[in-house]
């Protein structure tokens, strides 16, 4: 999976870049209009960090992605970096490199905890409102002993639904805090970018392995 | 799409920095990637690090130099610098007596500077923080800690920088920076939008005859969107909001510094007309304007509009405001 | 109609001046209606009068103060000051050793300053004139006397002002001002129009993806209208035109001061990117940039765009450029 | 006629103010877009000078108008001031205050001479291309011993036709010099404002005197 993880992350980078203007537009409605640009810069940074990485073990790959995200700066760079570093730490603790549904669920749960402490509450219309449903879906899948493909499909749907649901929320933290009612009706850009990333990762992981 | 004189949007900040350090080589140098340091590091003294997203030039790089900041951490456009940049700036500013981090109160800046501050502590560098919160439109009185920082940044940088330069210790520099921040109150008005390079469209839209009072320096929403009015009426609304806030904070009319800051596209002709109106309005309310600044201090790319900042003065703050400085923006 | 923060357009210039003298009371005073004089008149020395239409701020009023001009004659927006204003400025600047009139080479300025100069002579004040002609786009080489003055104004003001300040006599100040003017070459690029208050519409129209290289500071037509390109390509065209002119005038590459001037609406982000490109291009052609200026020096209201000016330096001009100055615009 | 002259000038001021944006538009095509504003400022200045004027003798009225125009500054303020001062000087030389066609022709001829020395040639697309035909029409009228009303009507037409003819010219002096071909097709703003002034003066003079 680790070669696949690198590929999956690169696919996510490409999808983020393709969504640049769309994510900026979401951020313009309820923030400062830069989210798509910041994520595109982050995608470049992640790609650069991955290119420098000799080995392909998952912890290292995730850590490289975290540094790439951090390099983009902004609120979102710090949030993603913190979340990904928590994932990397959990992978570090893992006994085997074999990805299991339980390990995935546990790692994403750690990310949700790590990024939950930055001032936003669930319902505040942030990335957390996509990340926490994602973590919950993975925990449910682990508890239900679902297969990896089934788990990933549910994860994808959970992140997407979580993001979509932010449209009904009113922004309370970050730069869009004072937008209050003006932010209703638009999806939170951070939640939207997370859904894009999850979708790319899942799609890549589910793709049947072909010749290199 | 707004027209810009840039190349690839992804290169804009780095190319700007290249130009900046070449243009002002006598004052600054590139201390690390995305870190502007003084050409000749000073010290031993308390270090002052300023910083934030790009697009607010001359903030933050224009405040690096003798009498003000030791280093500026430079983020992407409207995005806080990453923690690694903040840490490099702290290192560049440190000469053993501790470092003050001064920046506008935005989530991204807080996250990244806080992390850098922890990392610096692990290296033995003591950091303290002042989050600047002068924008009265960004949260109601009583919620000052939620407010954003706008053009008041330049006053706080100047006061803290002057205190550090004369040799005050870190506690004292922090105390004075906090006093300066508490003494500031600002409000902006936007007439036309800016555009983040690469975003493909302006950050917001205003009708052909609209303005927004209280808008933030990234296009954050303000207090009221209304029809474009004569400058005196717009200023009346702006100063009115500042004075309501001063009253809520029980600040009595007194001596102030008055800053009229252009957001980017607004002509000096307009800025001086705004200054005139603001000064008259403040004087009519019993305030005494004893220092004045008119120009671009904290911009929002090519946004059209202006902000008004007052800083209450006493002898302590006045001396620091008047102290010599030789940065690209401030030459006193 | 472009949005402005003004009141009645007919009051704009006078209100701006009111604001200006209040904001900079330590440096300037209103010496007569529409005349900005120094707060503390200097002398006996050669007087330096600068002036022209409004809308180019910080020109011309921002150049009044110790080290530069003694008085500025202020016209309506884009209209030369009337001869009576010019005469009042001459009187304010005169301390018995003669007065140099320095202004951009525009028909209206020439007519009004010339008349004032005659009237001053009748009062016993000797005036000399330097008409600044740095805009290479405004007439071909060999017709330098037909060229307009743009941002090179600030270099010529600085050189002439420094010479007058150190006590040079009128002939010598004229000689140095002429040298400075001859040493300057500029070109502008416009991205979006400005609007004269009261005109009801912008002065010109540019398509959403158009720019015009060589446009003057009142929207005078330039050399070529073309598609918006990356900054490096635009600068290539601009510096190219300057270098063609230098060659035609048989000026060999040497030491220069480089000024990148914002026309009004263009962000510092862009200006430093333009500076970087211009410097690289000039250095590649063998020139050495030893002094740099980036910011707004001679604007066109809220026009978007920039100009590039070079001034060839030798020890004589460099010393005058570096001499101390304390005006609202120039603090050296 | 001197009470009438003041009224006629005030009428011209009003017409100039009404033409503010139109004159700016002409100037925008081939200059710096300020001509209508400068003329409106001039109109205010002229009105203020006239208001300060105690007496109504023609020379004083014209001199006051000249000072009002000069106060507006710009190219055009200086041009009009020079022309009007030449008119005032001619009136000063006149033996009687009675306006004759010959005196009018002579005064305007002086104005054409005075403003012809400022760098522009006939055909350069300036105010001169309306003023010189005007002067010529007056001279012809004087030679032909035409009546004052007939003369005024011809003067009006000559200024208008002169202004209109500038549309076919290419600007060579002043700020529009480099516009060259771009200026073709648009009437010169200075010529247009002169035609407006002449029309207002003539219309006012021809209007039957009514009760005050
Ligand atoms: N305190 C916070 N905790 C977690 N996520 C946050 C917080 N504040 C903002 N966000 C997320 O950050 C996103 C904005 O990211 P971005 O536009 O890149 O940064 P910035 O707000 O600095 O411009 C929001 O859409 C939201 O999802
Ligand atoms: N050298 C000149 N002699 C006479 N008239 C001139 C000359 N140069 C320009 N003009 C007139 O001045 C008019 C422009 O006036 P205006 O726009 O008010 O002044 P400016 O050119 O200073 O902006 C032109 O349309 C032309 O008629
Ligand atoms: Mg954002
Ligand atoms: Mg941002
Ligand atoms: Mg003009
Ligand atoms: Mg004009």
Coordinates of C-alpha atoms and ligand atoms in Angstrom, one line a residue, chain C residues 77-80 106-109 111-112 218, chain D residues 23 26-27 30-39 72-77 79-80 115-121 124-129 166 173-176 187-193, ligand 2:
Chain C
X77 CA -6.8 68.0 -11.2
X78 CA -4.7 67.5 -14.3
X79 CA -4.7 71.2 -14.9
X80 CA -1.6 73.5 -14.5
X106 CA 3.2 70.3 -20.5
X107 CA 1.6 73.1 -22.5
X108 CA -0.4 74.4 -19.6
X109 CA 2.4 74.4 -17.1
X111 CA 2.1 78.9 -20.3
X112 CA 1.3 79.6 -16.7
X218 CA -2.7 61.9 -17.6
Chain D
X23 CA -16.4 68.3 -23.0
X26 CA -14.1 64.9 -26.1
X27 CA -10.9 65.6 -24.2
X30 CA -7.7 63.0 -27.5
X31 CA -6.3 64.4 -24.3
X32 CA -6.5 64.0 -20.5
X33 CA -10.2 64.1 -20.0
X34 CA -10.4 67.2 -17.9
X35 CA -11.5 69.9 -20.3
X36 CA -15.2 70.0 -19.2
X37 CA -14.2 70.1 -15.5
X38 CA -11.6 72.9 -16.1
X39 CA -14.2 74.9 -18.0
X72 CA -8.9 77.8 -13.6
X73 CA -5.4 77.1 -14.7
X74 CA -4.5 74.5 -17.3
X75 CA -3.7 75.2 -20.9
X76 CA -7.1 76.5 -21.6
X77 CA -7.2 78.9 -18.7
X79 CA -5.3 80.6 -23.6
X80 CA -8.7 82.1 -22.7
X115 CA -3.6 83.2 -28.6
X116 CA -1.9 82.3 -31.9
X117 CA 1.5 82.7 -30.4
X118 CA 1.3 79.8 -27.9
X119 CA 2.8 77.1 -30.1
X120 CA -0.2 76.0 -32.1
X121 CA -0.6 76.5 -35.8
X124 CA -3.2 71.7 -35.3
X125 CA -6.7 70.9 -33.9
X126 CA -7.0 73.4 -31.2
X127 CA -9.2 76.2 -30.1
X128 CA -7.5 78.4 -32.8
X129 CA -9.3 76.4 -35.5
X166 CA -11.5 70.0 -36.2
X173 CA 0.2 70.3 -30.0
X174 CA -0.6 70.1 -26.3
X175 CA -1.2 67.0 -24.5
X176 CA -2.9 65.2 -27.4
X187 CA -13.9 67.5 -32.3
X188 CA -11.2 69.4 -30.3
X189 CA -12.5 70.1 -26.9
X190 CA -11.1 73.6 -26.7
X191 CA -12.7 74.5 -30.1
X192 CA -15.9 72.9 -28.9
X193 CA -16.0 75.0 -25.7
Ligands
LIG2 N1 -0.5 75.6 -27.7 C1 -1.8 75.8 -27.7 N2 -2.4 76.9 -28.1 C2 -3.7 77.2 -28.1 N3 -4.6 76.2 -27.6 C3 -4.1 75.1 -27.2 C4 -2.7 74.8 -27.2 N4 -2.6 73.6 -26.7 C5 -3.8 73.1 -26.4 N5 -4.7 74.0 -26.7 C6 -6.2 73.9 -26.5 O1 -6.4 73.5 -25.1 C7 -7.4 72.5 -25.2 C8 -7.2 71.6 -24.0 O2 -7.6 72.2 -22.8 P1 -7.6 71.6 -21.4 O3 -8.0 70.1 -21.5 O4 -8.5 72.4 -20.5 O5 -6.1 71.7 -20.9 P2 -5.0 70.6 -20.7 O6 -4.5 70.2 -22.1 O7 -4.0 71.3 -20.0 O8 -5.6 69.4 -20.0 C9 -7.2 71.8 -26.5 O9 -8.4 71.1 -26.9 C10 -6.8 72.9 -27.4 O10 -7.9 73.5 -28.0

